[in-house]
Amino acid sequence: MHASPRPSADPPLQRPLLSAQEREAIDQSPWFSSLPPSLRHDIFRLGHVTRHRHGDMIVKQGQPIRNWFTCASGALRFRRTTTAGRRVTLAYVEPGIWVGEAEVLYGRPCTYDAHAHGNTTLLSVPEAALRALLQQHPSFGQSLLTLQAHSMRSLYLMMEDVATMPLRARLTKQLLHLQERFGPHHVAPGESRPLGLSLAQDELAGLLGGSRQRVNVELKWLERQGLISVRPRGIELHDVQGLQALVAQAAAAAQGKPDG
C-alpha cells in the first residue's frame, strides 16, 4: 500500500442519492409520514438507492427477497405466474408505498415478480438493517403491522369487487384509483385528468383479470358516453363524477340496494 495515494484519472464511484423530489415523494406518503422523525431519518440513512429502466426485474417469483423497498419515482408492477403458466397482474404501485416487509421477515420465497414500470428509482433497506430498525425503534413493529393490515384490507376489497361487480364497473373503479394515485394532484375545475400511468390495453386487462377484447369493448363504451378518452399516450378522464356514479350504481346493485 502506497504511503500517499496518487490521483486517479477515473473519479471514484459514488452511491446514487435521492433527488429532493424523490425524497419528498417518499416523505409525503401517509404511512411513512406518520412514523417518528428519528425512524424516518434512519430509514433514509440505511437505504440504498438504485435506478432502473422500464421492464427491469426487481424481484423474481420463487426467489427470496433480501430488501424492504419503495419506489421514489416511476412505478412498480407486481405480477404472478400461475402453475398453468398464466400471468396475473396484481397491482401497480406508486412512489411512497413500501413493500416486501412480510417476505423479508418471513424468509420464504417470493410469490410474485416485481418489474419497473417506466424509469424507476428504488430506495431499498437490506434485511439486516430492517431487523436492526425493529430493535432500535420500539414503535416500528406496530407501524409495520398497520402497513400489513392496510395491504390485507385492500386485498379483501379487490376480491369482493371481482366477485360482485361486472367488468365495466371494475374497469371504471380501477381507472379512478389509478388516476388518484398516479395522476396530477392539482387539476383545474372542468379540465380532463390524465391517468398518469401509461398502460397498454393488455396490461390493463391483466390488472382486471379480463381479456384484452372485453376491456377494449368497455373502454369504447366509456368513451362514447364522454366519460374518458383513450389517447395514444394514455387515458384521460373527463367526468370523474359520472365515473364515480357508475361505480356507486354497480356497488348498490351488488348489495341489492335500489339506485340513488
PDB file of C-alpha atoms in Angstrom:
ATOM      1  CA  MET A   1       0.000   0.000   0.000  1.00  0.00           C
ATOM      2  CA  HIS A   2       1.447   3.398  -1.017  1.00  0.00           C
ATOM      3  CA  ALA A   3       2.084   5.965   1.700  1.00  0.00           C
ATOM      4  CA  SER A   4       0.376   8.679  -0.331  1.00  0.00           C
ATOM      5  CA  PRO A   5      -2.279   7.825  -2.948  1.00  0.00           C
ATOM      6  CA  ARG A   6      -1.737   9.150  -6.409  1.00  0.00           C
ATOM      7  CA  PRO A   7      -4.591  10.931  -8.197  1.00  0.00           C
ATOM      8  CA  SER A   8      -6.588   8.644 -10.476  1.00  0.00           C
ATOM      9  CA  ALA A   9      -7.766   9.501 -13.931  1.00  0.00           C
ATOM     10  CA  ASP A  10     -11.145   7.906 -13.123  1.00  0.00           C
ATOM     11  CA  PRO A  11     -13.259   9.533 -10.391  1.00  0.00           C
ATOM     12  CA  PRO A  12     -14.374   7.181  -7.601  1.00  0.00           C
ATOM     13  CA  LEU A  13     -17.812   5.661  -7.978  1.00  0.00           C
ATOM     14  CA  GLN A  14     -20.401   7.363  -5.810  1.00  0.00           C
ATOM     15  CA  ARG A  15     -23.515   5.751  -4.399  1.00  0.00           C
ATOM     16  CA  PRO A  16     -26.642   7.194  -6.069  1.00  0.00           C
ATOM     17  CA  LEU A  17     -28.637   9.623  -3.955  1.00  0.00           C
ATOM     18  CA  LEU A  18     -32.307  10.530  -3.984  1.00  0.00           C
ATOM     19  CA  SER A  19     -33.218  13.822  -5.580  1.00  0.00           C
ATOM     20  CA  ALA A  20     -35.185  16.298  -3.479  1.00  0.00           C
ATOM     21  CA  GLN A  21     -38.332  15.420  -5.449  1.00  0.00           C
ATOM     22  CA  GLU A  22     -37.802  11.681  -4.944  1.00  0.00           C
ATOM     23  CA  ARG A  23     -37.218  12.086  -1.223  1.00  0.00           C
ATOM     24  CA  GLU A  24     -40.350  14.214  -0.959  1.00  0.00           C
ATOM     25  CA  ALA A  25     -42.411  11.552  -2.760  1.00  0.00           C
ATOM     26  CA  ILE A  26     -41.467   9.056  -0.037  1.00  0.00           C
ATOM     27  CA  ASP A  27     -41.690  11.522   2.846  1.00  0.00           C
ATOM     28  CA  GLN A  28     -45.219  12.650   1.946  1.00  0.00           C
ATOM     29  CA  SER A  29     -46.810   9.194   1.731  1.00  0.00           C
ATOM     30  CA  PRO A  30     -49.416   8.864   4.507  1.00  0.00           C
ATOM     31  CA  TRP A  31     -47.945   5.796   6.217  1.00  0.00           C
ATOM     32  CA  PHE A  32     -44.318   6.929   6.069  1.00  0.00           C
ATOM     33  CA  SER A  33     -45.123  10.466   7.222  1.00  0.00           C
ATOM     34  CA  SER A  34     -46.793   9.009  10.334  1.00  0.00           C
ATOM     35  CA  LEU A  35     -43.503   7.472  11.519  1.00  0.00           C
ATOM     36  CA  PRO A  36     -41.375   9.265  14.144  1.00  0.00           C
ATOM     37  CA  PRO A  37     -38.827  11.651  12.582  1.00  0.00           C
ATOM     38  CA  SER A  38     -35.881   9.698  14.009  1.00  0.00           C
ATOM     39  CA  LEU A  39     -37.143   6.485  12.392  1.00  0.00           C
ATOM     40  CA  ARG A  40     -37.686   8.174   9.032  1.00  0.00           C
ATOM     41  CA  HIS A  41     -34.166   9.590   9.245  1.00  0.00           C
ATOM     42  CA  ASP A  42     -32.669   6.145   9.917  1.00  0.00           C
ATOM     43  CA  ILE A  43     -34.598   4.554   7.057  1.00  0.00           C
ATOM     44  CA  PHE A  44     -33.246   7.141   4.624  1.00  0.00           C
ATOM     45  CA  ARG A  45     -29.761   6.743   6.105  1.00  0.00           C
ATOM     46  CA  LEU A  46     -29.715   2.951   5.843  1.00  0.00           C
ATOM     47  CA  GLY A  47     -31.475   2.688   2.473  1.00  0.00           C
ATOM     48  CA  HIS A  48     -29.682   2.060  -0.824  1.00  0.00           C
ATOM     49  CA  VAL A  49     -30.721   3.959  -3.955  1.00  0.00           C
ATOM     50  CA  THR A  50     -30.864   2.181  -7.316  1.00  0.00           C
ATOM     51  CA  ARG A  51     -32.183   3.346 -10.680  1.00  0.00           C
ATOM     52  CA  HIS A  52     -33.917   1.061 -13.161  1.00  0.00           C
ATOM     53  CA  ARG A  53     -35.218   1.177 -16.715  1.00  0.00           C
ATOM     54  CA  HIS A  54     -38.697   0.139 -17.815  1.00  0.00           C
ATOM     55  CA  GLY A  55     -39.106  -3.627 -17.576  1.00  0.00           C
ATOM     56  CA  ASP A  56     -36.145  -4.279 -15.267  1.00  0.00           C
ATOM     57  CA  MET A  57     -36.848  -7.149 -12.875  1.00  0.00           C
ATOM     58  CA  ILE A  58     -36.708  -6.086  -9.235  1.00  0.00           C
ATOM     59  CA  VAL A  59     -37.974  -9.265  -7.594  1.00  0.00           C
ATOM     60  CA  LYS A  60     -38.263 -12.742  -9.125  1.00  0.00           C
ATOM     61  CA  GLN A  61     -41.037 -15.137  -8.204  1.00  0.00           C
ATOM     62  CA  GLY A  62     -39.695 -18.155  -6.340  1.00  0.00           C
ATOM     63  CA  GLN A  63     -36.609 -16.328  -5.070  1.00  0.00           C
ATOM     64  CA  PRO A  64     -36.154 -14.868  -1.568  1.00  0.00           C
ATOM     65  CA  ILE A  65     -36.400 -11.109  -1.038  1.00  0.00           C
ATOM     66  CA  ARG A  66     -33.494  -9.535   0.820  1.00  0.00           C
ATOM     67  CA  ASN A  67     -34.707  -5.934   0.820  1.00  0.00           C
ATOM     68  CA  TRP A  68     -37.682  -3.938   2.050  1.00  0.00           C
ATOM     69  CA  PHE A  69     -38.235  -1.275  -0.578  1.00  0.00           C
ATOM     70  CA  THR A  70     -40.278   1.525  -2.094  1.00  0.00           C
ATOM     71  CA  CYS A  71     -40.089   3.382  -5.383  1.00  0.00           C
ATOM     72  CA  ALA A  72     -39.172   7.045  -5.167  1.00  0.00           C
ATOM     73  CA  SER A  73     -40.106   7.752  -8.786  1.00  0.00           C
ATOM     74  CA  GLY A  74     -41.718   5.775 -11.560  1.00  0.00           C
ATOM     75  CA  ALA A  75     -43.822   2.751 -10.620  1.00  0.00           C
ATOM     76  CA  LEU A  76     -43.648  -0.957  -9.841  1.00  0.00           C
ATOM     77  CA  ARG A  77     -45.718  -3.680 -11.460  1.00  0.00           C
ATOM     78  CA  PHE A  78     -46.416  -6.811  -9.422  1.00  0.00           C
ATOM     79  CA  ARG A  79     -47.327  -9.961 -11.309  1.00  0.00           C
ATOM     80  CA  ARG A  80     -47.734 -13.641 -10.501  1.00  0.00           C
ATOM     81  CA  THR A  81     -47.377 -16.598 -12.861  1.00  0.00           C
ATOM     82  CA  THR A  82     -49.735 -19.470 -12.050  1.00  0.00           C
ATOM     83  CA  THR A  83     -48.805 -23.162 -12.248  1.00  0.00           C
ATOM     84  CA  ALA A  84     -50.713 -23.250 -15.549  1.00  0.00           C
ATOM     85  CA  GLY A  85     -48.442 -20.539 -16.950  1.00  0.00           C
ATOM     86  CA  ARG A  86     -50.984 -17.702 -16.828  1.00  0.00           C
ATOM     87  CA  ARG A  87     -49.634 -14.293 -15.827  1.00  0.00           C
ATOM     88  CA  VAL A  88     -51.836 -12.328 -13.466  1.00  0.00           C
ATOM     89  CA  THR A  89     -51.099  -8.666 -12.752  1.00  0.00           C
ATOM     90  CA  LEU A  90     -51.655  -7.978  -9.070  1.00  0.00           C
ATOM     91  CA  ALA A  91     -51.047  -4.240  -8.766  1.00  0.00           C
ATOM     92  CA  TYR A  92     -49.192  -1.150  -9.917  1.00  0.00           C
ATOM     93  CA  VAL A  93     -47.533   0.632  -7.016  1.00  0.00           C
ATOM     94  CA  GLU A  94     -46.790   4.340  -6.906  1.00  0.00           C
ATOM     95  CA  PRO A  95     -43.922   6.157  -5.138  1.00  0.00           C
ATOM     96  CA  GLY A  96     -44.042   6.079  -1.349  1.00  0.00           C
ATOM     97  CA  ILE A  97     -45.661   2.639  -0.982  1.00  0.00           C
ATOM     98  CA  TRP A  98     -43.400   0.216   0.917  1.00  0.00           C
ATOM     99  CA  VAL A  99     -43.444  -3.483   0.056  1.00  0.00           C
ATOM    100  CA  GLY A 100     -41.627  -6.679   0.895  1.00  0.00           C
ATOM    101  CA  GLU A 101     -41.517  -6.495   4.682  1.00  0.00           C
ATOM    102  CA  ALA A 102     -43.519  -9.698   5.169  1.00  0.00           C
ATOM    103  CA  GLU A 103     -41.388 -11.673   2.703  1.00  0.00           C
ATOM    104  CA  VAL A 104     -38.115 -10.396   4.173  1.00  0.00           C
ATOM    105  CA  LEU A 105     -39.081 -11.181   7.765  1.00  0.00           C
ATOM    106  CA  TYR A 106     -40.803 -14.481   6.910  1.00  0.00           C
ATOM    107  CA  GLY A 107     -37.829 -15.662   4.888  1.00  0.00           C
ATOM    108  CA  ARG A 108     -39.729 -17.720   2.334  1.00  0.00           C
ATOM    109  CA  PRO A 109     -39.509 -17.465  -1.492  1.00  0.00           C
ATOM    110  CA  CYS A 110     -41.451 -14.628  -3.056  1.00  0.00           C
ATOM    111  CA  THR A 111     -44.830 -15.441  -4.623  1.00  0.00           C
ATOM    112  CA  TYR A 112     -44.699 -12.708  -7.311  1.00  0.00           C
ATOM    113  CA  ASP A 113     -42.477 -10.841  -9.750  1.00  0.00           C
ATOM    114  CA  ALA A 114     -41.847  -7.113  -9.493  1.00  0.00           C
ATOM    115  CA  HIS A 115     -40.760  -5.055 -12.501  1.00  0.00           C
ATOM    116  CA  ALA A 116     -40.004  -1.388 -13.011  1.00  0.00           C
ATOM    117  CA  HIS A 117     -42.764   0.371 -14.964  1.00  0.00           C
ATOM    118  CA  GLY A 118     -41.141   3.327 -16.647  1.00  0.00           C
ATOM    119  CA  ASN A 119     -37.844   4.732 -15.416  1.00  0.00           C
ATOM    120  CA  THR A 120     -37.939   3.937 -11.715  1.00  0.00           C
ATOM    121  CA  THR A 121     -35.859   4.812  -8.659  1.00  0.00           C
ATOM    122  CA  LEU A 122     -35.883   2.487  -5.647  1.00  0.00           C
ATOM    123  CA  LEU A 123     -34.942   3.017  -2.026  1.00  0.00           C
ATOM    124  CA  SER A 124     -34.157  -0.397  -0.503  1.00  0.00           C
ATOM    125  CA  VAL A 125     -33.428  -1.305   3.119  1.00  0.00           C
ATOM    126  CA  PRO A 126     -31.451  -4.568   3.490  1.00  0.00           C
ATOM    127  CA  GLU A 127     -32.769  -7.309   5.757  1.00  0.00           C
ATOM    128  CA  ALA A 128     -30.102  -6.794   8.432  1.00  0.00           C
ATOM    129  CA  ALA A 129     -30.864  -3.062   8.587  1.00  0.00           C
ATOM    130  CA  LEU A 130     -34.633  -3.738   8.745  1.00  0.00           C
ATOM    131  CA  ARG A 131     -34.176  -6.072  11.715  1.00  0.00           C
ATOM    132  CA  ALA A 132     -31.891  -3.542  13.407  1.00  0.00           C
ATOM    133  CA  LEU A 133     -34.541  -0.840  12.978  1.00  0.00           C
ATOM    134  CA  LEU A 134     -37.102  -3.088  14.672  1.00  0.00           C
ATOM    135  CA  GLN A 135     -34.814  -3.400  17.679  1.00  0.00           C
ATOM    136  CA  GLN A 136     -33.803   0.253  17.837  1.00  0.00           C
ATOM    137  CA  HIS A 137     -37.298   1.740  17.364  1.00  0.00           C
ATOM    138  CA  PRO A 138     -39.916   0.026  19.585  1.00  0.00           C
ATOM    139  CA  SER A 139     -42.856   1.569  17.696  1.00  0.00           C
ATOM    140  CA  PHE A 140     -41.664   0.324  14.308  1.00  0.00           C
ATOM    141  CA  GLY A 141     -43.134  -3.165  14.718  1.00  0.00           C
ATOM    142  CA  GLN A 142     -46.594  -1.746  15.356  1.00  0.00           C
ATOM    143  CA  SER A 143     -46.236   0.518  12.329  1.00  0.00           C
ATOM    144  CA  LEU A 144     -45.372  -2.459  10.127  1.00  0.00           C
ATOM    145  CA  LEU A 145     -48.445  -4.294  11.438  1.00  0.00           C
ATOM    146  CA  THR A 146     -50.550  -1.287  10.444  1.00  0.00           C
ATOM    147  CA  LEU A 147     -48.973  -1.375   6.984  1.00  0.00           C
ATOM    148  CA  GLN A 148     -49.779  -5.072   6.657  1.00  0.00           C
ATOM    149  CA  ALA A 149     -53.359  -4.536   7.829  1.00  0.00           C
ATOM    150  CA  HIS A 150     -53.852  -1.878   5.153  1.00  0.00           C
ATOM    151  CA  SER A 151     -52.493  -4.252   2.487  1.00  0.00           C
ATOM    152  CA  MET A 152     -54.793  -7.058   3.611  1.00  0.00           C
ATOM    153  CA  ARG A 153     -57.825  -4.753   3.629  1.00  0.00           C
ATOM    154  CA  SER A 154     -57.052  -3.646   0.071  1.00  0.00           C
ATOM    155  CA  LEU A 155     -56.738  -7.289  -0.985  1.00  0.00           C
ATOM    156  CA  TYR A 156     -60.123  -8.220   0.521  1.00  0.00           C
ATOM    157  CA  LEU A 157     -61.818  -5.254  -1.160  1.00  0.00           C
ATOM    158  CA  MET A 158     -60.314  -6.245  -4.505  1.00  0.00           C
ATOM    159  CA  MET A 159     -61.539  -9.830  -4.079  1.00  0.00           C
ATOM    160  CA  GLU A 160     -65.009  -8.529  -3.235  1.00  0.00           C
ATOM    161  CA  ASP A 161     -65.060  -6.385  -6.375  1.00  0.00           C
ATOM    162  CA  VAL A 162     -64.071  -9.338  -8.568  1.00  0.00           C
ATOM    163  CA  ALA A 163     -66.805 -11.477  -7.024  1.00  0.00           C
ATOM    164  CA  THR A 164     -69.648  -8.936  -7.107  1.00  0.00           C
ATOM    165  CA  MET A 165     -69.064  -6.250  -9.755  1.00  0.00           C
ATOM    166  CA  PRO A 166     -69.234  -6.503 -13.565  1.00  0.00           C
ATOM    167  CA  LEU A 167     -66.147  -5.759 -15.632  1.00  0.00           C
ATOM    168  CA  ARG A 168     -67.348  -2.283 -16.649  1.00  0.00           C
ATOM    169  CA  ALA A 169     -67.651  -1.161 -13.037  1.00  0.00           C
ATOM    170  CA  ARG A 170     -64.340  -2.745 -12.062  1.00  0.00           C
ATOM    171  CA  LEU A 171     -62.622  -1.046 -15.008  1.00  0.00           C
ATOM    172  CA  THR A 172     -64.139   2.295 -14.050  1.00  0.00           C
ATOM    173  CA  LYS A 173     -63.133   1.892 -10.409  1.00  0.00           C
ATOM    174  CA  GLN A 174     -59.600   0.942 -11.427  1.00  0.00           C
ATOM    175  CA  LEU A 175     -59.278   3.989 -13.695  1.00  0.00           C
ATOM    176  CA  LEU A 176     -60.364   6.260 -10.841  1.00  0.00           C
ATOM    177  CA  HIS A 177     -57.978   4.503  -8.472  1.00  0.00           C
ATOM    178  CA  LEU A 178     -55.010   4.780 -10.832  1.00  0.00           C
ATOM    179  CA  GLN A 179     -55.715   8.437 -11.593  1.00  0.00           C
ATOM    180  CA  GLU A 180     -55.870   9.261  -7.899  1.00  0.00           C
ATOM    181  CA  ARG A 181     -52.542   7.551  -7.254  1.00  0.00           C
ATOM    182  CA  PHE A 182     -50.560   8.427 -10.403  1.00  0.00           C
ATOM    183  CA  GLY A 183     -52.302  11.450 -11.915  1.00  0.00           C
ATOM    184  CA  PRO A 184     -51.580  15.118 -11.192  1.00  0.00           C
ATOM    185  CA  HIS A 185     -52.601  16.290  -7.726  1.00  0.00           C
ATOM    186  CA  HIS A 186     -53.952  19.642  -8.871  1.00  0.00           C
ATOM    187  CA  VAL A 187     -56.316  19.885 -11.836  1.00  0.00           C
ATOM    188  CA  ALA A 188     -58.389  22.971 -12.656  1.00  0.00           C
ATOM    189  CA  PRO A 189     -62.182  22.519 -12.474  1.00  0.00           C
ATOM    190  CA  GLY A 190     -63.576  21.225 -15.759  1.00  0.00           C
ATOM    191  CA  GLU A 191     -60.214  20.050 -17.085  1.00  0.00           C
ATOM    192  CA  SER A 192     -59.563  16.440 -18.054  1.00  0.00           C
ATOM    193  CA  ARG A 193     -57.500  14.311 -15.711  1.00  0.00           C
ATOM    194  CA  PRO A 194     -54.735  12.209 -17.276  1.00  0.00           C
ATOM    195  CA  LEU A 195     -54.396   8.734 -15.815  1.00  0.00           C
ATOM    196  CA  GLY A 196     -50.740   9.404 -15.068  1.00  0.00           C
ATOM    197  CA  LEU A 197     -49.677   5.824 -15.812  1.00  0.00           C
ATOM    198  CA  SER A 198     -49.062   4.594 -19.341  1.00  0.00           C
ATOM    199  CA  LEU A 199     -50.744   1.198 -19.709  1.00  0.00           C
ATOM    200  CA  ALA A 200     -51.292  -0.888 -22.828  1.00  0.00           C
ATOM    201  CA  GLN A 201     -54.747  -2.438 -23.038  1.00  0.00           C
ATOM    202  CA  ASP A 202     -53.381  -5.915 -22.374  1.00  0.00           C
ATOM    203  CA  GLU A 203     -51.695  -4.596 -19.213  1.00  0.00           C
ATOM    204  CA  LEU A 204     -54.968  -3.058 -18.075  1.00  0.00           C
ATOM    205  CA  ALA A 205     -56.759  -6.307 -18.885  1.00  0.00           C
ATOM    206  CA  GLY A 206     -54.225  -8.257 -16.823  1.00  0.00           C
ATOM    207  CA  LEU A 207     -54.836  -5.972 -13.879  1.00  0.00           C
ATOM    208  CA  LEU A 208     -58.585  -6.608 -14.093  1.00  0.00           C
ATOM    209  CA  GLY A 209     -58.401 -10.327 -14.780  1.00  0.00           C
ATOM    210  CA  GLY A 210     -60.261  -9.936 -18.089  1.00  0.00           C
ATOM    211  CA  SER A 211     -59.421 -10.350 -21.751  1.00  0.00           C
ATOM    212  CA  ARG A 212     -57.997  -7.523 -23.846  1.00  0.00           C
ATOM    213  CA  GLN A 213     -61.004  -7.718 -26.172  1.00  0.00           C
ATOM    214  CA  ARG A 214     -63.556  -7.304 -23.353  1.00  0.00           C
ATOM    215  CA  VAL A 215     -61.624  -4.455 -21.777  1.00  0.00           C
ATOM    216  CA  ASN A 216     -61.405  -2.730 -25.171  1.00  0.00           C
ATOM    217  CA  VAL A 217     -65.201  -3.005 -25.568  1.00  0.00           C
ATOM    218  CA  GLU A 218     -65.770  -1.395 -22.167  1.00  0.00           C
ATOM    219  CA  LEU A 219     -63.237   1.370 -22.811  1.00  0.00           C
ATOM    220  CA  LYS A 220     -65.005   2.238 -26.056  1.00  0.00           C
ATOM    221  CA  TRP A 221     -68.363   2.318 -24.217  1.00  0.00           C
ATOM    222  CA  LEU A 222     -66.981   4.716 -21.603  1.00  0.00           C
ATOM    223  CA  GLU A 223     -65.529   6.834 -24.408  1.00  0.00           C
ATOM    224  CA  ARG A 224     -68.874   7.003 -26.249  1.00  0.00           C
ATOM    225  CA  GLN A 225     -70.504   8.241 -23.053  1.00  0.00           C
ATOM    226  CA  GLY A 226     -67.995  11.097 -22.923  1.00  0.00           C
ATOM    227  CA  LEU A 227     -66.531   9.846 -19.635  1.00  0.00           C
ATOM    228  CA  ILE A 228     -62.997   9.154 -20.887  1.00  0.00           C
ATOM    229  CA  SER A 229     -60.763   9.428 -23.929  1.00  0.00           C
ATOM    230  CA  VAL A 230     -58.269   6.778 -24.982  1.00  0.00           C
ATOM    231  CA  ARG A 231     -55.204   8.566 -26.345  1.00  0.00           C
ATOM    232  CA  PRO A 232     -52.025   7.096 -27.895  1.00  0.00           C
ATOM    233  CA  ARG A 233     -50.099   8.144 -24.763  1.00  0.00           C
ATOM    234  CA  GLY A 234     -52.688   7.131 -22.205  1.00  0.00           C
ATOM    235  CA  ILE A 235     -56.233   7.540 -20.917  1.00  0.00           C
ATOM    236  CA  GLU A 236     -57.844  10.813 -19.864  1.00  0.00           C
ATOM    237  CA  LEU A 237     -60.806  11.058 -17.504  1.00  0.00           C
ATOM    238  CA  HIS A 238     -63.325  13.745 -18.485  1.00  0.00           C
ATOM    239  CA  ASP A 239     -66.156  13.217 -15.992  1.00  0.00           C
ATOM    240  CA  VAL A 240     -64.940  11.947 -12.626  1.00  0.00           C
ATOM    241  CA  GLN A 241     -68.350  12.376 -11.004  1.00  0.00           C
ATOM    242  CA  GLY A 242     -70.001  10.407 -13.794  1.00  0.00           C
ATOM    243  CA  LEU A 243     -67.465   7.622 -13.379  1.00  0.00           C
ATOM    244  CA  GLN A 244     -67.967   7.609  -9.607  1.00  0.00           C
ATOM    245  CA  ALA A 245     -71.738   7.387 -10.100  1.00  0.00           C
ATOM    246  CA  LEU A 246     -71.312   4.381 -12.383  1.00  0.00           C
ATOM    247  CA  VAL A 247     -69.270   2.587  -9.706  1.00  0.00           C
ATOM    248  CA  ALA A 248     -71.769   3.525  -6.989  1.00  0.00           C
ATOM    249  CA  GLN A 249     -74.648   2.125  -9.046  1.00  0.00           C
ATOM    250  CA  ALA A 250     -72.817  -1.160  -9.549  1.00  0.00           C
ATOM    251  CA  ALA A 251     -71.961  -1.387  -5.844  1.00  0.00           C
ATOM    252  CA  ALA A 252     -75.597  -0.739  -4.901  1.00  0.00           C
ATOM    253  CA  ALA A 253     -76.789  -3.398  -7.333  1.00  0.00           C
ATOM    254  CA  ALA A 254     -74.288  -5.898  -5.889  1.00  0.00           C
ATOM    255  CA  GLN A 255     -75.710  -5.283  -2.420  1.00  0.00           C
ATOM    256  CA  GLY A 256     -79.305  -5.491  -3.601  1.00  0.00           C
ATOM    257  CA  LYS A 257     -79.988  -1.802  -2.941  1.00  0.00           C
ATOM    258  CA  PRO A 258     -82.057   0.453  -5.230  1.00  0.00           C
ATOM    259  CA  ASP A 259     -80.110   3.016  -7.256  1.00  0.00           C
ATOM    260  CA  GLY A 260     -79.993   6.559  -5.936  1.00  0.00           C
TER     261      GLY A 260
END
